[in-house]
Amino acid sequence: MGDERKQSKHLVLIASPFQGHMTPMLQLGSVLHSKGFSITIAHTKLNSPDPSNHPEFEFLELFDNFLAIDASAHFTKFLELLNNNCKKQLQDLLIQKIQQSNKMMMITIIYDNIMYFAEEVARNLNLPIIVLRSCSASYMPAFLALPKLHAQGQFPVQDSIRDKFVPELYPLRYKDLPFNNTSSEVVQEIIALSGRNRIPSAIIWNTMDFLENSSLTKLQKHYKIPIFSIGPLNELAQCPSTSFLKEDTDCISWLDKQAPRSVIYVSLGSLATMDEKELAEIAWGLADSNQAFLWVVRPGSVKGSDWIEFLPSSFLEEVRGRGLVLKWAPQKQVLAHFAVGGFWSHCGWNSSLESISQGVPMMCWPFLGDQYVNSRYLSCVWQVGLELECLERNAIVIIIRRLLGDDEGKEIRQRAINMKEKANCCLWKGGSSFNDLNNLVEFILSN
Ligand code: UDP
């Protein structure tokens, strides 16, 4: 562990204010700290991590001038402003750090891909730089194909081709493309953003070789720089809570009282939003399924409402004792609980990896960005989940019964359990992620 080379190397990790990005960055910090490196987490004031949960890190706060994330229509503008606001501050803080430290300290920057201002800072200060990708590898070829599809008039996706396969991206259909439900204006902005010249010296990917080998091979050819796939970080890291919202841990004692694999856990992540009608369909679908459920409804996730106050009292009466609705769950603990038999998810990559790591079969209902690709891979390629075709109560009941009930559900569960074992094997001595982590450590030390 703590040899001199590692002690003289300081890693500055640039985290982004999204829950799904902050979590793997903090996990990566813990993993690299356990390998003997000293770690600074540079983070925005918006959605900052709780330093008391991570006494092993030093923290650098960047004042981003934002009060909230605008993940809707002006997302790319938000990213641009975020990057502009943080650039000079990081550079000044790093210069200060270098001047204050002894001459032997060498810094490597590891940045979240959406905090791309870090590239310019690294270039200006002549520091090595590595990017952390917290999405699936399978998403990236689809994302990289967007400019060509756009030029061919196939993106944004027209209704007439939504169900057709995209040539060269099989088994993705047009409706599985990232950002497929986004407006034409935003699509053009996303494409312009993706065309920026990115020059990290290596990529860290939160995935496993056995799961995404063919996508990783494609990406290796595309980027022509080392790619270290060291996931699943959620299992590798010994990290306390990384949640921005308070986790309601009372749900664990409620789960303790349920029968093994009887509960469907429902959580649609930190960004998805819906209207009251859609939430009501979920509510009545869960009620009509007659299955026990644990349902996270994030405050503010229903447009025009604070929480679930608009649901009729007959809903809560009908599901009393069988259903629990909460604002934010300790998700890793929930997925590891014996009572959980299925996970209705938006297929964010962290949630997908957390579910895979626990062998929990999934019900897939993507909302935005990379989630469409993840959903397709989970249901069609890895076959550890079922796709929900529409957000309608009867369709929900049918899928829940298929997932938790009959022979089909048992087969999916068995595949999920097999996948869990393979995912764990990656982290053991000699496993692909174990080896890539050691390669990453060597790479950091030699650059
Ligand atoms: N999460 C949680 N409690 C909840 C819902 C989500 O702790 O009630 C965590 C979840 O474990 C995951 C993260 O929030 O690590 C969500 O990231 P993901 O990539 O799945 O989706 P995103 O939020 O980016 O859409």
Short mmCIF file of C-alpha atoms and ligand atoms in Angstrom, two decimals:
data_model
loop_
_atom_site.label_atom_id
_atom_site.label_comp_id
_atom_site.label_asym_id
_atom_site.label_seq_id
_atom_site.Cartn_x
_atom_site.Cartn_y
_atom_site.Cartn_z
CA MET A 1 0.00 0.00 0.00
CA GLY A 2 1.58 3.19 1.30
CA ASP A 3 4.86 3.30 -0.62
CA GLU A 4 6.55 6.65 -1.25
CA ARG A 5 5.43 6.91 -4.85
CA LYS A 6 1.79 6.81 -3.75
CA GLN A 7 2.25 9.28 -0.92
CA SER A 8 3.78 11.86 -3.25
CA LYS A 9 0.89 11.47 -5.69
CA HIS A 10 -2.19 13.49 -4.87
CA LEU A 11 -5.45 12.83 -6.68
CA VAL A 12 -7.92 15.66 -7.19
CA LEU A 13 -11.34 14.25 -8.05
CA ILE A 14 -13.75 16.70 -9.72
CA ALA A 15 -17.27 15.65 -8.78
CA SER A 16 -20.50 16.84 -10.39
CA PRO A 17 -23.69 17.86 -8.56
CA PHE A 18 -25.80 14.95 -9.85
CA GLN A 19 -26.57 12.15 -7.41
CA GLY A 20 -25.87 9.47 -10.02
CA HIS A 21 -22.43 10.99 -10.70
CA MET A 22 -21.45 12.02 -7.16
CA THR A 23 -21.95 8.51 -5.77
CA PRO A 24 -19.51 6.68 -8.08
CA MET A 25 -16.98 9.53 -7.76
CA LEU A 26 -16.97 9.26 -3.94
CA GLN A 27 -16.80 5.46 -4.27
CA LEU A 28 -13.81 5.81 -6.60
CA GLY A 29 -12.19 8.17 -4.08
CA SER A 30 -12.60 5.55 -1.32
CA VAL A 31 -11.15 2.82 -3.51
CA LEU A 32 -8.11 4.88 -4.52
CA HIS A 33 -7.63 6.04 -0.93
CA SER A 34 -7.53 2.40 0.15
CA LYS A 35 -4.76 1.96 -2.44
CA GLY A 36 -2.66 4.53 -0.58
CA PHE A 37 -3.33 7.78 -2.46
CA SER A 38 -4.29 11.03 -0.79
CA ILE A 39 -7.57 12.38 -2.18
CA THR A 40 -9.16 15.79 -2.60
CA ILE A 41 -12.78 16.00 -3.74
CA ALA A 42 -13.49 19.24 -5.61
CA HIS A 43 -17.25 19.73 -5.65
CA THR A 44 -19.88 22.35 -6.33
CA LYS A 45 -21.68 24.18 -3.54
CA LEU A 46 -24.91 22.86 -5.01
CA ASN A 47 -25.46 19.27 -3.81
CA SER A 48 -22.22 19.09 -1.90
CA PRO A 49 -21.18 15.85 -0.19
CA ASP A 50 -21.22 15.61 3.60
CA PRO A 51 -17.55 15.84 4.69
CA SER A 52 -18.32 14.15 8.02
CA ASN A 53 -19.10 10.94 6.11
CA HIS A 54 -15.66 10.99 4.49
CA PRO A 55 -12.99 12.04 7.02
CA GLU A 56 -10.33 10.46 4.79
CA PHE A 57 -10.81 13.11 2.06
CA GLU A 58 -9.94 16.76 1.79
CA PHE A 59 -12.71 18.85 0.20
CA LEU A 60 -12.49 21.88 -2.12
CA GLU A 61 -15.73 23.78 -2.60
CA LEU A 62 -16.40 25.51 -5.92
CA PHE A 63 -19.09 28.22 -5.90
CA ASP A 64 -21.22 27.40 -8.90
CA ASN A 65 -23.92 30.05 -8.39
CA PHE A 66 -26.73 27.52 -8.79
CA LEU A 67 -29.57 26.87 -6.40
CA ALA A 68 -30.94 23.78 -8.15
CA ILE A 69 -30.32 21.50 -11.09
CA ASP A 70 -32.35 22.30 -14.16
CA ALA A 71 -32.45 18.92 -15.85
CA SER A 72 -35.29 19.85 -18.17
CA ALA A 73 -35.22 21.87 -21.39
CA HIS A 74 -32.14 23.94 -20.58
CA PHE A 75 -29.92 21.11 -19.49
CA THR A 76 -27.05 21.85 -21.87
CA LYS A 77 -27.11 25.54 -20.94
CA PHE A 78 -26.96 24.47 -17.30
CA LEU A 79 -23.89 22.34 -18.06
CA GLU A 80 -22.19 25.14 -19.95
CA LEU A 81 -22.72 27.64 -17.13
CA LEU A 82 -21.65 25.11 -14.51
CA ASN A 83 -18.39 24.50 -16.36
CA ASN A 84 -17.74 28.21 -16.97
CA ASN A 85 -18.43 29.10 -13.35
CA CYS A 86 -16.07 26.50 -11.93
CA LYS A 87 -13.04 26.71 -14.27
CA LYS A 88 -11.08 29.67 -12.92
CA GLN A 89 -11.81 28.78 -9.31
CA LEU A 90 -10.42 25.29 -9.68
CA GLN A 91 -7.33 26.55 -11.43
CA ASP A 92 -6.66 29.17 -8.71
CA LEU A 93 -7.25 26.65 -5.93
CA LEU A 94 -4.90 24.13 -7.52
CA ILE A 95 -2.15 26.72 -8.05
CA GLN A 96 -2.50 27.64 -4.36
CA LYS A 97 -2.32 23.98 -3.38
CA ILE A 98 0.78 23.34 -5.46
CA GLN A 99 2.52 26.44 -4.06
CA GLN A 100 1.67 25.54 -0.45
CA SER A 101 2.78 21.93 -0.72
CA ASN A 102 6.31 20.60 -0.79
CA LYS A 103 7.83 20.38 -4.26
CA MET A 104 7.54 16.61 -4.33
CA MET A 105 3.73 16.60 -4.54
CA MET A 106 2.42 15.59 -7.95
CA ILE A 107 -1.23 16.00 -8.83
CA THR A 108 -3.38 13.89 -11.14
CA ILE A 109 -6.89 15.11 -11.94
CA ILE A 110 -9.75 12.63 -12.25
CA TYR A 111 -12.91 14.35 -13.45
CA ASP A 112 -16.53 13.47 -13.95
CA ASN A 113 -17.19 13.63 -17.69
CA ILE A 114 -19.71 16.44 -17.40
CA MET A 115 -17.18 18.62 -15.55
CA TYR A 116 -15.16 18.99 -18.74
CA PHE A 117 -13.70 22.37 -17.72
CA ALA A 118 -11.14 20.23 -15.86
CA GLU A 119 -9.46 19.43 -19.20
CA GLU A 120 -8.51 23.05 -19.78
CA VAL A 121 -7.29 23.46 -16.20
CA ALA A 122 -5.14 20.32 -16.55
CA ARG A 123 -3.71 21.59 -19.84
CA ASN A 124 -2.92 25.02 -18.35
CA LEU A 125 -1.17 23.51 -15.33
CA ASN A 126 0.38 20.62 -17.25
CA LEU A 127 -1.23 17.95 -15.05
CA PRO A 128 -2.18 14.40 -16.08
CA ILE A 129 -5.92 13.91 -16.41
CA ILE A 130 -8.24 10.89 -16.37
CA VAL A 131 -12.00 10.86 -16.88
CA LEU A 132 -14.53 8.83 -14.85
CA ARG A 133 -17.46 7.57 -16.89
CA SER A 134 -20.39 6.72 -14.63
CA CYS A 135 -22.66 5.54 -17.46
CA SER A 136 -22.80 2.08 -19.03
CA ALA A 137 -20.31 1.31 -21.81
CA SER A 138 -23.22 0.15 -23.99
CA TYR A 139 -24.70 3.64 -23.93
CA MET A 140 -21.63 5.28 -25.42
CA PRO A 141 -21.66 3.81 -28.97
CA ALA A 142 -25.31 4.91 -29.20
CA PHE A 143 -24.42 8.39 -27.99
CA LEU A 144 -21.51 8.63 -30.43
CA ALA A 145 -23.84 7.62 -33.29
CA LEU A 146 -26.21 10.57 -32.68
CA PRO A 147 -24.48 13.14 -34.95
CA LYS A 148 -24.58 10.73 -37.93
CA LEU A 149 -28.21 9.77 -37.24
CA HIS A 150 -29.05 13.45 -36.94
CA ALA A 151 -27.35 14.22 -40.27
CA GLN A 152 -29.35 11.37 -41.85
CA GLY A 153 -32.61 12.85 -40.55
CA GLN A 154 -33.24 9.90 -38.19
CA PHE A 155 -32.75 11.83 -34.96
CA PRO A 156 -34.79 13.23 -33.23
CA VAL A 157 -36.76 10.03 -33.71
CA GLN A 158 -39.91 10.12 -35.84
CA ASP A 159 -42.90 8.06 -34.67
CA SER A 160 -42.86 5.97 -37.87
CA ILE A 161 -39.46 4.39 -37.05
CA ARG A 162 -39.56 4.18 -33.25
CA ASP A 163 -39.94 0.38 -33.16
CA LYS A 164 -37.38 -0.35 -35.91
CA PHE A 165 -33.82 -1.51 -35.18
CA VAL A 166 -31.02 1.02 -35.61
CA PRO A 167 -28.55 -0.42 -38.12
CA GLU A 168 -25.12 -0.97 -36.47
CA LEU A 169 -26.59 -0.62 -32.97
CA TYR A 170 -28.51 -3.89 -32.75
CA PRO A 171 -30.48 -4.72 -30.58
CA LEU A 172 -31.27 -1.06 -29.97
CA ARG A 173 -34.42 0.28 -31.62
CA TYR A 174 -34.80 3.96 -32.42
CA LYS A 175 -36.92 4.33 -29.30
CA ASP A 176 -33.98 3.05 -27.23
CA LEU A 177 -31.62 5.79 -28.40
CA PRO A 178 -30.40 8.17 -25.72
CA PHE A 179 -32.36 11.42 -25.49
CA ASN A 180 -34.93 10.05 -27.98
CA ASN A 181 -37.76 12.01 -26.37
CA THR A 182 -35.83 15.28 -26.34
CA SER A 183 -36.71 18.34 -28.44
CA SER A 184 -34.86 19.02 -31.68
CA GLU A 185 -33.23 22.16 -30.24
CA VAL A 186 -31.80 20.35 -27.22
CA VAL A 187 -30.68 17.43 -29.41
CA GLN A 188 -28.60 19.84 -31.51
CA GLU A 189 -27.06 21.30 -28.37
CA ILE A 190 -26.23 17.82 -27.07
CA ILE A 191 -24.60 16.92 -30.37
CA ALA A 192 -22.57 20.14 -30.36
CA LEU A 193 -21.43 19.36 -26.82
CA SER A 194 -20.42 15.81 -27.78
CA GLY A 195 -18.30 17.14 -30.63
CA ARG A 196 -15.91 18.92 -28.25
CA ASN A 197 -12.33 17.84 -28.40
CA ARG A 198 -11.77 15.71 -25.33
CA ILE A 199 -8.26 14.65 -24.46
CA PRO A 200 -7.98 12.74 -21.19
CA SER A 201 -5.10 10.28 -21.03
CA ALA A 202 -7.30 7.39 -19.86
CA ILE A 203 -10.89 6.47 -19.00
CA ILE A 204 -12.16 4.79 -15.84
CA TRP A 205 -15.43 2.96 -16.50
CA ASN A 206 -17.81 1.83 -13.78
CA THR A 207 -18.61 -1.47 -15.42
CA MET A 208 -17.42 -5.07 -15.73
CA ASP A 209 -15.65 -6.68 -18.62
CA PHE A 210 -17.89 -9.79 -18.78
CA LEU A 211 -21.01 -7.63 -18.97
CA GLU A 212 -20.00 -5.08 -21.59
CA ASN A 213 -17.04 -6.62 -23.36
CA SER A 214 -18.19 -5.90 -26.91
CA SER A 215 -19.04 -2.25 -26.16
CA LEU A 216 -15.75 -1.80 -24.31
CA THR A 217 -13.86 -3.22 -27.31
CA LYS A 218 -15.65 -0.76 -29.64
CA LEU A 219 -14.84 2.11 -27.29
CA GLN A 220 -11.21 1.08 -27.04
CA LYS A 221 -10.97 1.31 -30.86
CA HIS A 222 -12.73 4.67 -30.84
CA TYR A 223 -10.81 6.41 -28.08
CA LYS A 224 -7.40 4.73 -28.52
CA ILE A 225 -6.43 5.40 -24.89
CA PRO A 226 -6.37 2.99 -21.92
CA ILE A 227 -9.80 2.10 -20.51
CA PHE A 228 -9.95 0.68 -16.99
CA SER A 229 -13.23 -1.07 -16.20
CA ILE A 230 -13.18 -1.45 -12.44
CA GLY A 231 -16.86 -1.85 -11.51
CA PRO A 232 -19.14 -2.38 -9.82
CA LEU A 233 -17.86 0.50 -7.65
CA ASN A 234 -20.89 0.13 -5.35
CA GLU A 235 -19.48 -3.24 -4.23
CA LEU A 236 -15.79 -2.38 -4.41
CA ALA A 237 -15.95 0.73 -2.22
CA GLN A 238 -16.39 0.76 1.54
CA CYS A 239 -18.28 4.02 1.49
CA PRO A 240 -20.90 5.40 3.91
CA SER A 241 -24.05 7.09 2.59
CA THR A 242 -23.54 9.36 -0.40
CA SER A 243 -27.19 10.50 -0.62
CA PHE A 244 -28.07 14.19 -0.91
CA LEU A 245 -31.52 13.45 0.55
CA LYS A 246 -32.09 11.96 4.01
CA GLU A 247 -32.46 8.19 3.82
CA ASP A 248 -35.55 6.84 5.58
CA THR A 249 -34.06 3.79 7.31
CA ASP A 250 -37.36 2.84 9.04
CA CYS A 251 -38.27 0.96 5.88
CA ILE A 252 -35.73 -1.75 6.79
CA SER A 253 -37.71 -2.82 9.88
CA TRP A 254 -40.85 -2.84 7.69
CA LEU A 255 -39.03 -5.09 5.18
CA ASP A 256 -37.94 -7.38 8.05
CA LYS A 257 -41.60 -8.27 8.55
CA GLN A 258 -42.27 -9.26 4.91
CA ALA A 259 -41.93 -12.70 3.35
CA PRO A 260 -38.76 -13.53 1.38
CA ARG A 261 -38.74 -12.06 -2.18
CA SER A 262 -42.33 -10.81 -1.82
CA VAL A 263 -41.75 -7.06 -2.12
CA ILE A 264 -41.41 -4.99 -5.26
CA TYR A 265 -39.13 -2.01 -4.62
CA VAL A 266 -39.98 1.03 -6.76
CA SER A 267 -37.58 3.91 -7.26
CA LEU A 268 -37.17 6.10 -10.31
CA GLY A 269 -33.91 7.79 -9.30
CA SER A 270 -32.91 11.34 -8.53
CA LEU A 271 -33.95 13.18 -11.72
CA ALA A 272 -37.09 11.65 -13.24
CA THR A 273 -40.24 13.72 -13.06
CA MET A 274 -43.84 12.91 -14.00
CA ASP A 275 -47.32 14.38 -13.81
CA GLU A 276 -50.08 13.53 -11.34
CA LYS A 277 -51.85 11.24 -13.79
CA GLU A 278 -48.72 9.13 -14.33
CA LEU A 279 -48.08 8.86 -10.60
CA ALA A 280 -51.71 7.82 -10.07
CA GLU A 281 -51.28 5.02 -12.66
CA ILE A 282 -48.25 3.74 -10.73
CA ALA A 283 -50.21 3.94 -7.46
CA TRP A 284 -53.20 1.97 -8.77
CA GLY A 285 -51.00 -0.49 -10.64
CA LEU A 286 -49.24 -1.27 -7.36
CA ALA A 287 -52.54 -1.46 -5.48
CA ASP A 288 -54.15 -3.77 -8.07
CA SER A 289 -51.12 -6.09 -8.21
CA ASN A 290 -51.89 -7.28 -4.66
CA GLN A 291 -48.14 -7.48 -4.15
CA ALA A 292 -46.28 -5.91 -1.22
CA PHE A 293 -44.35 -2.82 -2.30
CA LEU A 294 -41.86 -0.24 -1.09
CA TRP A 295 -42.23 2.89 -3.21
CA VAL A 296 -39.91 5.89 -3.24
CA VAL A 297 -41.58 9.11 -4.38
CA ARG A 298 -38.95 11.83 -4.33
CA PRO A 299 -40.36 15.19 -3.09
CA GLY A 300 -40.81 17.48 -6.09
CA SER A 301 -40.80 14.63 -8.61
CA VAL A 302 -44.48 15.16 -9.46
CA LYS A 303 -45.03 18.35 -11.43
CA GLY A 304 -47.25 20.77 -9.52
CA SER A 305 -47.27 18.77 -6.25
CA ASP A 306 -45.08 18.60 -3.19
CA TRP A 307 -45.46 14.85 -2.77
CA ILE A 308 -48.40 12.41 -3.00
CA GLU A 309 -51.05 14.59 -1.33
CA PHE A 310 -53.29 14.46 -4.43
CA LEU A 311 -53.75 10.65 -4.27
CA PRO A 312 -57.20 9.74 -2.90
CA SER A 313 -57.30 8.40 0.66
CA SER A 314 -58.84 5.20 -0.75
CA PHE A 315 -55.42 4.35 -2.18
CA LEU A 316 -53.66 4.41 1.20
CA GLU A 317 -56.56 2.53 2.78
CA GLU A 318 -56.41 -0.17 0.14
CA VAL A 319 -52.67 -0.78 0.48
CA ARG A 320 -52.46 -0.38 4.29
CA GLY A 321 -50.03 -2.95 5.73
CA ARG A 322 -48.96 -4.09 2.27
CA GLY A 323 -47.41 -0.95 0.81
CA LEU A 324 -45.02 1.68 2.14
CA VAL A 325 -44.42 5.02 0.40
CA LEU A 326 -41.33 6.99 1.39
CA LYS A 327 -39.30 9.97 0.19
CA TRP A 328 -35.83 8.44 -0.16
CA ALA A 329 -34.57 4.97 0.73
CA PRO A 330 -31.21 3.49 1.72
CA GLN A 331 -31.30 1.79 -1.69
CA LYS A 332 -28.25 -0.46 -1.41
CA GLN A 333 -29.55 -1.85 1.89
CA VAL A 334 -33.03 -2.28 0.43
CA LEU A 335 -31.77 -4.22 -2.60
CA ALA A 336 -29.71 -6.45 -0.34
CA HIS A 337 -32.76 -7.30 1.82
CA PHE A 338 -34.18 -10.84 1.66
CA ALA A 339 -37.74 -9.54 1.30
CA VAL A 340 -37.10 -7.71 -1.98
CA GLY A 341 -38.11 -9.78 -4.99
CA GLY A 342 -37.99 -7.20 -7.76
CA PHE A 343 -36.88 -3.66 -8.54
CA TRP A 344 -39.03 -1.36 -10.66
CA SER A 345 -36.38 1.06 -11.85
CA HIS A 346 -35.75 3.92 -14.28
CA CYS A 347 -32.54 2.02 -15.14
CA GLY A 348 -30.05 4.69 -14.10
CA TRP A 349 -26.63 3.04 -14.32
CA ASN A 350 -25.96 3.08 -10.55
CA SER A 351 -29.33 1.53 -9.81
CA SER A 352 -28.76 -1.06 -12.53
CA LEU A 353 -25.35 -2.01 -11.10
CA GLU A 354 -26.72 -2.09 -7.55
CA SER A 355 -29.50 -4.42 -8.66
CA ILE A 356 -27.13 -6.65 -10.63
CA SER A 357 -24.80 -6.79 -7.61
CA GLN A 358 -27.65 -8.16 -5.47
CA GLY A 359 -29.18 -10.47 -8.07
CA VAL A 360 -32.51 -8.61 -8.01
CA PRO A 361 -34.60 -8.91 -11.21
CA MET A 362 -35.78 -5.62 -12.66
CA MET A 363 -38.82 -4.01 -14.15
CA CYS A 364 -37.58 -1.36 -16.57
CA TRP A 365 -39.19 2.01 -17.19
CA PRO A 366 -36.60 4.53 -18.47
CA PHE A 367 -37.14 8.31 -18.40
CA LEU A 368 -34.19 10.10 -19.94
CA GLY A 369 -30.61 10.10 -21.29
CA ASP A 370 -28.77 6.78 -21.08
CA GLN A 371 -31.62 5.02 -19.25
CA TYR A 372 -33.26 3.87 -22.52
CA VAL A 373 -30.13 2.00 -23.60
CA ASN A 374 -29.66 0.47 -20.14
CA SER A 375 -33.28 -0.67 -20.10
CA ARG A 376 -32.90 -2.40 -23.47
CA TYR A 377 -29.71 -4.18 -22.41
CA LEU A 378 -31.16 -5.25 -19.04
CA SER A 379 -34.32 -6.70 -20.60
CA CYS A 380 -33.20 -7.94 -24.01
CA VAL A 381 -29.45 -8.67 -23.86
CA TRP A 382 -28.74 -9.62 -20.23
CA GLN A 383 -32.34 -10.75 -19.70
CA VAL A 384 -32.46 -9.87 -16.03
CA GLY A 385 -35.45 -7.59 -16.38
CA LEU A 386 -38.78 -7.02 -18.09
CA GLU A 387 -39.65 -3.92 -20.01
CA LEU A 388 -42.83 -2.08 -19.06
CA GLU A 389 -44.44 -1.06 -22.36
CA CYS A 390 -46.70 1.71 -21.08
CA LEU A 391 -47.43 3.45 -17.80
CA GLU A 392 -50.92 2.10 -17.38
CA ARG A 393 -52.29 0.28 -14.32
CA ASN A 394 -53.23 -3.00 -16.03
CA ALA A 395 -49.89 -3.20 -17.86
CA ILE A 396 -48.16 -2.62 -14.51
CA VAL A 397 -50.12 -5.41 -12.82
CA ILE A 398 -49.24 -7.86 -15.61
CA ILE A 399 -45.51 -7.10 -15.47
CA ILE A 400 -45.34 -7.31 -11.67
CA ARG A 401 -47.06 -10.71 -11.78
CA ARG A 402 -44.73 -11.92 -14.55
CA LEU A 403 -41.65 -10.77 -12.64
CA LEU A 404 -42.53 -11.99 -9.15
CA GLY A 405 -44.82 -14.85 -9.94
CA ASP A 406 -44.59 -17.59 -12.51
CA ASP A 407 -41.94 -19.70 -14.24
CA GLU A 408 -40.77 -16.80 -16.40
CA GLY A 409 -40.06 -14.82 -13.21
CA LYS A 410 -38.07 -17.74 -11.76
CA GLU A 411 -35.90 -17.93 -14.89
CA ILE A 412 -35.20 -14.20 -14.78
CA ARG A 413 -34.32 -14.45 -11.10
CA GLN A 414 -31.92 -17.32 -11.80
CA ARG A 415 -30.17 -15.27 -14.51
CA ALA A 416 -29.97 -12.31 -12.12
CA ILE A 417 -28.39 -14.55 -9.45
CA ASN A 418 -25.87 -15.92 -11.96
CA MET A 419 -25.01 -12.36 -12.97
CA LYS A 420 -24.52 -11.35 -9.34
CA GLU A 421 -21.99 -14.16 -8.92
CA LYS A 422 -20.10 -13.11 -12.05
CA ALA A 423 -20.11 -9.47 -10.93
CA ASN A 424 -18.64 -10.48 -7.56
CA CYS A 425 -15.99 -12.64 -9.25
CA CYS A 426 -14.72 -9.56 -11.15
CA LEU A 427 -13.65 -8.04 -7.84
CA TRP A 428 -11.85 -11.08 -6.46
CA LYS A 429 -8.10 -11.56 -6.86
CA GLY A 430 -7.43 -12.27 -10.53
CA GLY A 431 -10.87 -10.99 -11.63
CA SER A 432 -11.09 -8.46 -14.47
CA SER A 433 -11.97 -5.43 -12.31
CA PHE A 434 -9.39 -6.43 -9.68
CA ASN A 435 -6.71 -6.53 -12.39
CA ASP A 436 -7.85 -3.31 -14.04
CA LEU A 437 -7.78 -1.49 -10.71
CA ASN A 438 -4.15 -2.53 -10.21
CA ASN A 439 -3.41 -1.43 -13.80
CA LEU A 440 -5.06 1.91 -13.06
CA VAL A 441 -2.90 2.40 -9.95
CA GLU A 442 0.24 1.69 -12.00
CA PHE A 443 -0.98 4.05 -14.73
CA ILE A 444 -1.51 6.88 -12.24
CA LEU A 445 1.94 6.32 -10.76
CA SER A 446 3.67 6.30 -14.12
CA ASN A 447 2.03 9.50 -15.45
N1 UDP B 1 -30.90 6.18 -4.45
C1 UDP B 1 -31.04 6.07 -3.08
N2 UDP B 1 -32.28 6.10 -2.54
C2 UDP B 1 -33.40 6.24 -3.28
C3 UDP B 1 -33.27 6.33 -4.68
C4 UDP B 1 -32.01 6.30 -5.23
O1 UDP B 1 -30.04 5.94 -2.36
O2 UDP B 1 -34.50 6.27 -2.70
C5 UDP B 1 -29.55 6.17 -5.03
C6 UDP B 1 -29.30 4.88 -5.78
O3 UDP B 1 -28.83 3.88 -4.88
C7 UDP B 1 -28.28 5.30 -6.83
C8 UDP B 1 -28.56 6.77 -7.04
O4 UDP B 1 -29.41 7.19 -5.98
O5 UDP B 1 -26.96 5.10 -6.34
C9 UDP B 1 -29.28 7.05 -8.36
O6 UDP B 1 -28.39 6.92 -9.41
P1 UDP B 1 -28.82 6.32 -10.80
O7 UDP B 1 -27.62 6.35 -11.67
O8 UDP B 1 -29.46 5.01 -10.61
O9 UDP B 1 -29.95 7.27 -11.35
P2 UDP B 1 -30.11 8.87 -11.47
O10 UDP B 1 -30.50 9.34 -10.15
O11 UDP B 1 -28.82 9.43 -11.94
O12 UDP B 1 -31.21 9.03 -12.45
#
